[in-house]
Amino acid sequence: HAGECRTICCEGISASRLLPRLPALSGPVLRGYGRGSAKLGFPTANLPCSLFQDALSDLEKGVYFGWAALDGDVHKCVANVGVSPSFVGKENPEKIVEVHVIAEGRPLPESFYGEELRLLLLGYVRRERRFDFSNGPGELIAAITSDVATATAQLDRAPFVTYRHAGWLVAPASDPSFEMIEPASG
């Protein structure tokens, strides 16, 4: 199956292992559907994926974790890459990246629409899947809560913690971009 993904395949990669190549995305935060915050209690920052849809097609759908630079500060984050299949009939027409910035008691900007978000994905938690909403969004909320706990714990450990200060995250603002970064050796 490895040949099917030109860039990165995540199936079978444990959350404790660094991805073989690190997706690095940047762009202004766009207004989404408001579902993450209003329906689930997990506000998300959405990147302008239409600008790099071709590159994004090589990134496997699923939940990732890493570091997000926003408003001059670097935070832990989880990111869903996919089409939001749980919102049946309202799935996204193209693959998107929705980032939940983990505040960990630190203040976040009231609104970051239009602010540049720089995202460095380091690990893979799980595949994107459809959750059954017939009894409400509880199952999805429990999964996201677990994803956030996994991200928070892993990002405090080596090798993930060292990337908090990666030069790419603190680079000056630029045009929206998607690139793959080779992991640091050693």
Short mmCIF file of C-alpha atoms in Angstrom, two decimals:
data_model
loop_
_atom_site.label_atom_id
_atom_site.label_comp_id
_atom_site.label_asym_id
_atom_site.label_seq_id
_atom_site.Cartn_x
_atom_site.Cartn_y
_atom_site.Cartn_z
CA HIS A 1 0.00 0.00 0.00
CA ALA A 2 2.92 2.38 0.52
CA GLY A 3 3.07 3.04 -3.21
CA GLU A 4 -0.46 4.45 -3.20
CA CYS A 5 0.61 7.54 -1.22
CA ARG A 6 3.28 9.56 -2.96
CA THR A 7 4.04 11.66 0.08
CA ILE A 8 3.07 10.11 3.40
CA CYS A 9 1.10 7.10 4.61
CA CYS A 10 0.16 6.90 8.26
CA GLU A 11 -1.68 3.61 8.59
CA GLY A 12 0.04 1.55 11.26
CA ILE A 13 2.13 4.45 12.60
CA SER A 14 1.85 4.62 16.38
CA ALA A 15 1.17 7.99 18.03
CA SER A 16 4.50 7.60 19.83
CA ARG A 17 6.44 7.66 16.51
CA LEU A 18 7.45 10.72 14.55
CA LEU A 19 6.02 10.84 11.02
CA PRO A 20 8.55 9.94 8.31
CA ARG A 21 8.12 13.42 6.76
CA LEU A 22 6.57 16.37 8.55
CA PRO A 23 3.70 18.27 6.90
CA ALA A 24 4.18 22.02 7.39
CA LEU A 25 1.26 24.27 6.46
CA SER A 26 0.70 27.99 6.75
CA GLY A 27 -2.01 30.43 5.82
CA PRO A 28 -4.60 32.85 7.14
CA VAL A 29 -7.28 31.38 9.39
CA LEU A 30 -10.61 31.22 7.56
CA ARG A 31 -14.11 31.23 8.97
CA GLY A 32 -15.51 27.70 8.91
CA TYR A 33 -18.98 26.34 9.62
CA GLY A 34 -18.71 26.99 13.38
CA ARG A 35 -19.41 23.32 14.10
CA GLY A 36 -16.23 22.64 16.10
CA SER A 37 -16.97 25.33 18.62
CA ALA A 38 -20.75 25.50 18.69
CA LYS A 39 -21.64 21.81 18.39
CA LEU A 40 -18.61 20.09 19.88
CA GLY A 41 -16.92 22.52 22.28
CA PHE A 42 -13.62 22.32 20.37
CA PRO A 43 -13.11 25.52 18.37
CA THR A 44 -11.02 25.04 15.26
CA ALA A 45 -8.94 27.25 13.02
CA ASN A 46 -9.40 26.37 9.36
CA LEU A 47 -6.63 26.80 6.79
CA PRO A 48 -7.25 27.88 3.15
CA CYS A 49 -6.77 24.39 1.76
CA SER A 50 -8.02 25.27 -1.71
CA LEU A 51 -4.66 27.01 -2.19
CA PHE A 52 -2.73 23.75 -1.74
CA GLN A 53 -5.31 21.05 -2.49
CA ASP A 54 -2.97 19.13 -4.83
CA ALA A 55 -0.32 18.71 -2.13
CA LEU A 56 -2.98 17.97 0.48
CA SER A 57 -4.32 15.10 -1.61
CA ASP A 58 -1.13 13.19 -0.72
CA LEU A 59 -1.74 13.51 3.02
CA GLU A 60 -3.79 10.68 4.51
CA LYS A 61 -7.12 11.64 6.09
CA GLY A 62 -7.07 11.46 9.85
CA VAL A 63 -6.23 13.16 13.13
CA TYR A 64 -2.69 14.45 13.61
CA PHE A 65 -0.92 16.33 16.38
CA GLY A 66 1.86 18.86 16.39
CA TRP A 67 2.68 22.49 17.05
CA ALA A 68 0.76 25.56 15.90
CA ALA A 69 2.22 29.06 15.80
CA LEU A 70 -0.41 31.75 16.20
CA ASP A 71 -0.15 35.38 17.20
CA GLY A 72 3.57 35.03 18.01
CA ASP A 73 3.15 32.06 20.33
CA VAL A 74 3.55 28.31 19.79
CA HIS A 75 0.87 25.93 21.13
CA LYS A 76 0.17 22.22 21.09
CA CYS A 77 -2.56 21.24 18.64
CA VAL A 78 -4.59 18.48 17.08
CA ALA A 79 -5.62 18.71 13.44
CA ASN A 80 -8.23 16.85 11.46
CA VAL A 81 -7.32 16.41 7.81
CA GLY A 82 -10.35 15.31 5.84
CA VAL A 83 -13.94 16.04 4.90
CA SER A 84 -15.80 15.92 8.27
CA PRO A 85 -17.82 12.78 7.43
CA SER A 86 -19.83 12.84 10.66
CA PHE A 87 -21.82 15.84 9.39
CA VAL A 88 -23.83 13.71 6.96
CA GLY A 89 -25.07 15.71 4.00
CA LYS A 90 -22.79 18.59 5.01
CA GLU A 91 -19.41 17.00 4.36
CA ASN A 92 -16.75 19.30 2.98
CA PRO A 93 -16.45 19.13 -0.83
CA GLU A 94 -12.66 18.99 -0.61
CA LYS A 95 -10.14 17.90 1.98
CA ILE A 96 -9.66 20.54 4.69
CA VAL A 97 -7.38 21.04 7.71
CA GLU A 98 -9.18 21.98 10.93
CA VAL A 99 -6.83 22.80 13.81
CA HIS A 100 -7.79 22.78 17.48
CA VAL A 101 -5.19 24.84 19.34
CA ILE A 102 -4.70 23.47 22.86
CA ALA A 103 -4.54 26.43 25.23
CA GLU A 104 -3.25 24.59 28.34
CA GLY A 105 -4.34 27.48 30.54
CA ARG A 106 -2.62 30.10 28.38
CA PRO A 107 -4.75 32.81 26.80
CA LEU A 108 -5.58 32.49 23.13
CA PRO A 109 -6.64 35.42 20.95
CA GLU A 110 -10.38 36.09 21.15
CA SER A 111 -10.63 35.62 17.39
CA PHE A 112 -7.90 34.60 15.01
CA TYR A 113 -9.74 34.91 11.70
CA GLY A 114 -7.31 36.35 9.18
CA GLU A 115 -4.28 35.75 11.43
CA GLU A 116 -1.49 33.61 10.02
CA LEU A 117 -1.39 30.08 11.41
CA ARG A 118 1.77 28.02 10.96
CA LEU A 119 1.26 24.31 11.56
CA LEU A 120 3.87 21.57 11.91
CA LEU A 121 2.34 18.08 12.10
CA LEU A 122 4.48 15.50 13.87
CA GLY A 123 2.35 12.49 14.76
CA TYR A 124 -0.72 10.55 13.66
CA VAL A 125 -3.47 9.59 16.14
CA ARG A 126 -6.20 7.86 14.09
CA ARG A 127 -8.07 7.69 10.81
CA GLU A 128 -10.89 10.11 10.09
CA ARG A 129 -14.18 8.25 10.42
CA ARG A 130 -17.90 8.91 10.54
CA PHE A 131 -19.42 9.04 14.02
CA ASP A 132 -23.06 8.21 14.61
CA PHE A 133 -24.96 11.35 15.68
CA SER A 134 -28.31 9.57 16.20
CA ASN A 135 -27.86 10.01 19.98
CA GLY A 136 -26.05 13.34 19.70
CA PRO A 137 -22.36 14.12 19.19
CA GLY A 138 -21.16 12.41 22.40
CA GLU A 139 -19.13 9.71 20.66
CA LEU A 140 -17.26 12.28 18.53
CA ILE A 141 -16.71 14.56 21.55
CA ALA A 142 -15.23 11.59 23.48
CA ALA A 143 -12.92 10.79 20.54
CA ILE A 144 -11.72 14.41 20.25
CA THR A 145 -11.18 14.56 24.02
CA SER A 146 -9.03 11.43 23.72
CA ASP A 147 -7.17 12.90 20.71
CA VAL A 148 -6.38 16.06 22.72
CA ALA A 149 -5.15 13.97 25.67
CA THR A 150 -2.91 11.91 23.35
CA ALA A 151 -1.51 15.06 21.71
CA THR A 152 -0.91 16.79 25.04
CA ALA A 153 0.98 13.79 26.44
CA GLN A 154 3.02 13.02 23.31
CA LEU A 155 4.08 16.64 22.74
CA ASP A 156 5.70 16.68 26.20
CA ARG A 157 7.96 13.78 25.16
CA ALA A 158 10.97 13.41 22.89
CA PRO A 159 11.26 13.72 20.00
CA PHE A 160 8.08 15.83 19.67
CA VAL A 161 8.84 18.41 22.36
CA THR A 162 12.03 19.53 20.58
CA TYR A 163 10.04 20.70 17.55
CA ARG A 164 8.27 23.38 19.58
CA HIS A 165 11.17 25.67 18.69
CA ALA A 166 11.49 24.60 15.05
CA GLY A 167 12.66 27.45 12.84
CA TRP A 168 9.78 26.84 10.43
CA LEU A 169 7.21 27.67 13.13
CA VAL A 170 8.73 31.01 14.04
CA ALA A 171 9.60 32.09 10.49
CA PRO A 172 8.20 35.44 9.29
CA ALA A 173 4.72 35.45 7.75
CA SER A 174 4.62 34.29 4.16
CA ASP A 175 2.23 33.31 1.43
CA PRO A 176 0.08 30.26 2.25
CA SER A 177 2.16 27.13 1.81
CA PHE A 178 2.33 23.38 2.21
CA GLU A 179 5.66 21.61 2.32
CA MET A 180 7.15 18.42 3.69
CA ILE A 181 10.04 18.81 6.09
CA GLU A 182 12.56 16.06 6.80
CA PRO A 183 12.69 15.21 10.52
CA ALA A 184 15.78 16.39 12.38
CA SER A 185 18.32 13.61 12.81
CA GLY A 186 19.58 12.58 16.22
#
